[in-house]
PDB file of C-alpha atoms in Angstrom:
ATOM      1  CA  MET A1019     158.546 176.235  87.545  1.00 41.00           C
ATOM      2  CA  LYS A1020     159.075 178.929  84.911  1.00 40.00           C
ATOM      3  CA  ASN A1021     162.271 177.121  83.856  1.00 41.00           C
ATOM      4  CA  ALA A1022     160.309 173.907  83.373  1.00 43.00           C
ATOM      5  CA  LEU A1023     157.780 175.684  81.170  1.00 40.00           C
ATOM      6  CA  ILE A1024     160.517 177.312  79.111  1.00 40.00           C
ATOM      7  CA  ALA A1025     162.295 173.979  78.710  1.00 44.00           C
ATOM      8  CA  LEU A1026     159.116 172.382  77.363  1.00 45.00           C
ATOM      9  CA  ALA A1027     157.986 175.298  75.280  1.00 43.00           C
ATOM     10  CA  LEU A1028     161.339 176.082  73.690  1.00 39.00           C
ATOM     11  CA  GLY A1029     162.451 172.607  72.793  1.00 45.00           C
ATOM     12  CA  PRO A1030     164.164 169.569  74.293  1.00 40.00           C
ATOM     13  CA  PRO A1031     164.020 169.352  78.057  1.00 37.00           C
ATOM     14  CA  LEU A1032     166.709 171.256  79.898  1.00 35.00           C
ATOM     15  CA  LEU A1033     165.883 169.813  83.282  1.00 36.00           C
ATOM     16  CA  TRP A1034     167.095 166.330  84.136  1.00 37.00           C
ATOM     17  CA  GLY A1035     166.603 165.153  87.679  1.00 41.00           C
ATOM     18  CA  CYS A1036     167.691 162.224  89.736  1.00 41.00           C
ATOM     19  CA  THR A1037     165.465 160.718  92.353  1.00 43.00           C
ATOM     20  CA  SER A1038     165.554 157.671  94.559  1.00 47.00           C
ATOM     21  CA  SER A1039     161.777 157.249  94.493  1.00 49.00           C
ATOM     22  CA  PRO A1040     160.036 155.319  91.724  1.00 50.00           C
ATOM     23  CA  PRO A1041     159.062 157.445  88.737  1.00 56.00           C
ATOM     24  CA  GLU A1042     155.521 158.765  88.776  1.00 59.00           C
ATOM     25  CA  PRO A1043     153.246 158.027  85.824  1.00 68.00           C
ATOM     26  CA  THR A1044     153.410 160.676  83.109  1.00 75.00           C
ATOM     27  CA  SER A1045     150.847 161.830  80.603  1.00 84.00           C
ATOM     28  CA  ARG A1046     150.395 164.094  77.618  1.00 94.00           C
ATOM     29  CA  SER A1047     146.774 164.690  78.658  1.00 96.00           C
ATOM     30  CA  ALA A1048     145.183 166.315  81.691  1.00 97.00           C
ATOM     31  CA  GLN A1049     141.764 167.238  83.019  1.00 98.00           C
ATOM     32  CA  PHE A1050     141.081 170.777  84.270  1.00 98.00           C
ATOM     33  CA  THR A1051     137.914 171.811  86.111  1.00 98.00           C
ATOM     34  CA  ASP A1052     138.028 175.292  84.522  1.00 97.00           C
ATOM     35  CA  TYR A1053     139.312 176.594  81.207  1.00 97.00           C
ATOM     36  CA  PRO A1054     143.154 176.405  81.439  1.00 98.00           C
ATOM     37  CA  ARG A1055     143.638 180.050  80.405  1.00 97.00           C
ATOM     38  CA  GLN A1056     146.900 180.559  82.293  1.00 97.00           C
ATOM     39  CA  LEU A1057     148.477 177.403  80.826  1.00 97.00           C
ATOM     40  CA  LEU A1058     147.495 178.375  77.274  1.00 97.00           C
ATOM     41  CA  GLU A1059     148.583 182.014  77.678  1.00 96.00           C
ATOM     42  CA  THR A1060     151.930 180.888  79.058  1.00 96.00           C
ATOM     43  CA  PHE A1061     152.322 178.468  76.148  1.00 96.00           C
ATOM     44  CA  GLU A1062     151.729 181.343  73.708  1.00 96.00           C
ATOM     45  CA  ILE A1063     154.088 183.741  75.498  1.00 96.00           C
ATOM     46  CA  SER A1064     156.854 181.130  75.632  1.00 95.00           C
ATOM     47  CA  CYS A1065     156.712 180.599  71.844  1.00 96.00           C
ATOM     48  CA  ASP A1066     158.815 183.646  71.024  1.00 95.00           C
ATOM     49  CA  GLY A1067     162.301 182.296  70.401  1.00 94.00           C
ATOM     50  CA  PRO A1068     164.285 182.666  67.190  1.00 94.00           C
ATOM     51  CA  GLY A1069     162.611 180.713  64.403  1.00 96.00           C
ATOM     52  CA  GLU A1070     159.418 180.145  66.410  1.00 97.00           C
ATOM     53  CA  GLN A1071     155.886 181.076  65.450  1.00 97.00           C
ATOM     54  CA  PHE A1072     152.717 180.772  67.530  1.00 98.00           C
ATOM     55  CA  ARG A1073     149.413 180.075  65.845  1.00 97.00           C
ATOM     56  CA  LYS A1074     145.890 179.249  66.917  1.00 95.00           C
ATOM     57  CA  THR A1075     144.695 176.750  64.315  1.00 91.00           C
ATOM     58  CA  LYS A1076     141.207 176.269  65.761  1.00 89.00           C
ATOM     59  CA  SER A1077     139.372 177.807  68.687  1.00 89.00           C
ATOM     60  CA  THR A1078     140.581 174.880  70.796  1.00 93.00           C
ATOM     61  CA  GLN A1079     144.023 174.215  69.272  1.00 97.00           C
ATOM     62  CA  PHE A1080     147.285 176.111  69.815  1.00 97.00           C
ATOM     63  CA  GLU A1081     150.637 175.458  68.130  1.00 97.00           C
ATOM     64  CA  CYS A1082     154.232 176.548  68.418  1.00 98.00           C
ATOM     65  CA  LEU A1083     156.163 175.917  65.195  1.00 98.00           C
ATOM     66  CA  SER A1084     159.951 175.829  65.427  1.00 97.00           C
ATOM     67  CA  ALA A1085     162.645 175.996  62.798  1.00 97.00           C
ATOM     68  CA  LEU A1086     165.074 173.097  63.239  1.00 97.00           C
ATOM     69  CA  PRO A1087     168.881 173.038  63.291  1.00 97.00           C
ATOM     70  CA  PRO A1088     170.459 172.361  59.879  1.00 97.00           C
ATOM     71  CA  ASP A1089     171.621 168.827  60.754  1.00 97.00           C
ATOM     72  CA  THR A1090     168.163 167.814  61.997  1.00 97.00           C
ATOM     73  CA  THR A1091     166.535 169.403  58.948  1.00 97.00           C
ATOM     74  CA  ALA A1092     168.862 167.529  56.583  1.00 97.00           C
ATOM     75  CA  PHE A1093     168.323 164.240  58.421  1.00 97.00           C
ATOM     76  CA  LEU A1094     164.523 164.537  58.229  1.00 97.00           C
ATOM     77  CA  ILE A1095     164.537 165.555  54.548  1.00 97.00           C
ATOM     78  CA  LEU A1096     166.798 162.643  53.604  1.00 97.00           C
ATOM     79  CA  SER A1097     165.063 160.096  55.845  1.00 96.00           C
ATOM     80  CA  TYR A1098     161.512 160.956  54.748  1.00 96.00           C
ATOM     81  CA  ASP A1099     162.112 162.080  51.141  1.00 95.00           C
ATOM     82  CA  GLY A1100     161.132 165.604  52.116  1.00 97.00           C
ATOM     83  CA  SER A1101     161.036 168.775  50.082  1.00 96.00           C
ATOM     84  CA  THR A1102     163.953 171.194  50.149  1.00 95.00           C
ATOM     85  CA  GLN A1103     161.616 174.059  49.182  1.00 95.00           C
ATOM     86  CA  ASP A1104     159.471 173.840  52.334  1.00 96.00           C
ATOM     87  CA  LEU A1105     161.585 172.761  55.307  1.00 97.00           C
ATOM     88  CA  PRO A1106     160.538 170.467  58.173  1.00 98.00           C
ATOM     89  CA  LYS A1107     159.402 172.053  61.428  1.00 98.00           C
ATOM     90  CA  GLY A1108     159.096 170.970  65.019  1.00 97.00           C
ATOM     91  CA  ILE A1109     155.547 171.405  66.295  1.00 97.00           C
ATOM     92  CA  ARG A1110     154.259 171.510  69.848  1.00 96.00           C
ATOM     93  CA  ARG A1111     150.459 171.477  69.949  1.00 97.00           C
ATOM     94  CA  LEU A1112     148.047 171.900  72.844  1.00 97.00           C
ATOM     95  CA  SER A1113     144.340 171.198  72.396  1.00 97.00           C
ATOM     96  CA  ALA A1114     141.803 172.216  75.037  1.00 97.00           C
ATOM     97  CA  ARG A1115     138.346 170.705  74.634  1.00 97.00           C
ATOM     98  CA  ARG A1116     135.329 171.121  76.872  1.00 97.00           C
ATOM     99  CA  ASN A1117     133.879 167.959  78.388  1.00 98.00           C
ATOM    100  CA  THR A1118     131.490 167.060  81.205  1.00 98.00           C
ATOM    101  CA  ALA A1119     134.198 167.434  83.870  1.00 97.00           C
ATOM    102  CA  GLY A1120     135.544 170.772  82.586  1.00 98.00           C
ATOM    103  CA  TYR A1121     138.338 170.834  79.997  1.00 98.00           C
ATOM    104  CA  ARG A1122     140.648 168.164  78.694  1.00 98.00           C
ATOM    105  CA  VAL A1123     144.065 169.300  77.454  1.00 98.00           C
ATOM    106  CA  ASP A1124     146.081 167.090  75.114  1.00 98.00           C
ATOM    107  CA  ALA A1125     149.644 167.725  73.966  1.00 97.00           C
ATOM    108  CA  GLU A1126     151.233 166.543  70.742  1.00 96.00           C
ATOM    109  CA  LEU A1127     154.907 166.858  69.863  1.00 96.00           C
ATOM    110  CA  PHE A1128     155.986 166.027  66.327  1.00 97.00           C
ATOM    111  CA  PHE A1129     158.051 166.882  63.273  1.00 98.00           C
ATOM    112  CA  LEU A1130     156.127 167.905  60.165  1.00 98.00           C
ATOM    113  CA  ILE A1131     158.040 167.074  56.982  1.00 98.00           C
ATOM    114  CA  PRO A1132     156.649 168.538  53.740  1.00 98.00           C
ATOM    115  CA  GLN A1133     156.973 166.160  50.806  1.00 97.00           C
ATOM    116  CA  LYS A1134     157.986 166.771  47.205  1.00 93.00           C
ATOM    117  CA  GLU A1135     154.498 165.543  46.319  1.00 92.00           C
ATOM    118  CA  GLY A1136     151.511 164.798  48.488  1.00 94.00           C
ATOM    119  CA  ALA A1137     150.661 165.437  52.103  1.00 96.00           C
ATOM    120  CA  PRO A1138     153.354 166.184  54.700  1.00 97.00           C
ATOM    121  CA  VAL A1139     154.637 163.351  56.890  1.00 97.00           C
ATOM    122  CA  LYS A1140     153.979 163.696  60.635  1.00 97.00           C
ATOM    123  CA  VAL A1141     156.627 162.019  62.819  1.00 97.00           C
ATOM    124  CA  PRO A1142     155.728 161.824  66.537  1.00 96.00           C
ATOM    125  CA  ILE A1143     158.377 162.775  69.093  1.00 94.00           C
ATOM    126  CA  GLU A1144     158.519 160.245  71.919  1.00 92.00           C
ATOM    127  CA  SER A1145     160.352 161.347  75.043  1.00 91.00           C
ATOM    128  CA  ALA A1146     159.920 160.267  78.643  1.00 91.00           C
ATOM    129  CA  ALA A1147     161.603 163.501  79.773  1.00 92.00           C
ATOM    130  CA  LEU A1148     159.130 165.641  77.804  1.00 90.00           C
ATOM    131  CA  ASP A1149     156.226 163.597  79.150  1.00 93.00           C
ATOM    132  CA  GLN A1150     157.480 164.242  82.686  1.00 93.00           C
ATOM    133  CA  GLU A1151     157.733 167.989  81.979  1.00 92.00           C
ATOM    134  CA  LEU A1152     154.149 168.005  80.683  1.00 93.00           C
ATOM    135  CA  THR A1153     152.906 166.156  83.757  1.00 94.00           C
ATOM    136  CA  THR A1154     154.671 168.683  85.999  1.00 94.00           C
ATOM    137  CA  LEU A1155     153.247 171.631  84.041  1.00 95.00           C
ATOM    138  CA  TYR A1156     149.716 170.261  84.091  1.00 96.00           C
ATOM    139  CA  ARG A1157     149.875 169.896  87.868  1.00 96.00           C
ATOM    140  CA  TYR A1158     151.414 173.349  88.319  1.00 97.00           C
ATOM    141  CA  PHE A1159     148.536 174.942  86.394  1.00 97.00           C
ATOM    142  CA  GLY A1160     145.878 172.982  88.305  1.00 97.00           C
ATOM    143  CA  GLY A1161     145.327 170.018  86.010  1.00 97.00           C
ATOM    144  CA  MET A1162     145.064 166.329  86.829  1.00 97.00           C
ATOM    145  CA  PRO A1163     147.175 164.209  84.438  1.00 95.00           C
ATOM    146  CA  LEU A1164     145.161 161.420  82.851  1.00 93.00           C
TER     147      LEU A1164
END
């Protein structure tokens, strides 16, 4: 399970599995009965690789910012007319908000591309493999994927 968390927290999924059973539904959101302290602490601890920075942007929002490889950086700058002074980053964000059933955790995965002028462009990362990893992690830490 630790390998699955590291694969999610450090970047693209490292675990690819084959199964003969139909795929289970995946989700980037989960419901927890109690505050998901262990999930959030593990997320913070795992954000310690080269070029990574953890930050808590709000009391309920946690981010891991990652420097990108040069080819990905160049592609994003050229594709989205980005700035070369402030480079794009990969961002993994977890938000944990209290609700009537306990806590809802939502994950966002995206590239943030600063512009020459104006607000940065946010490009969502869509990945069935990452969604599966999130579903697995939520269950491991006691959550019910939504």
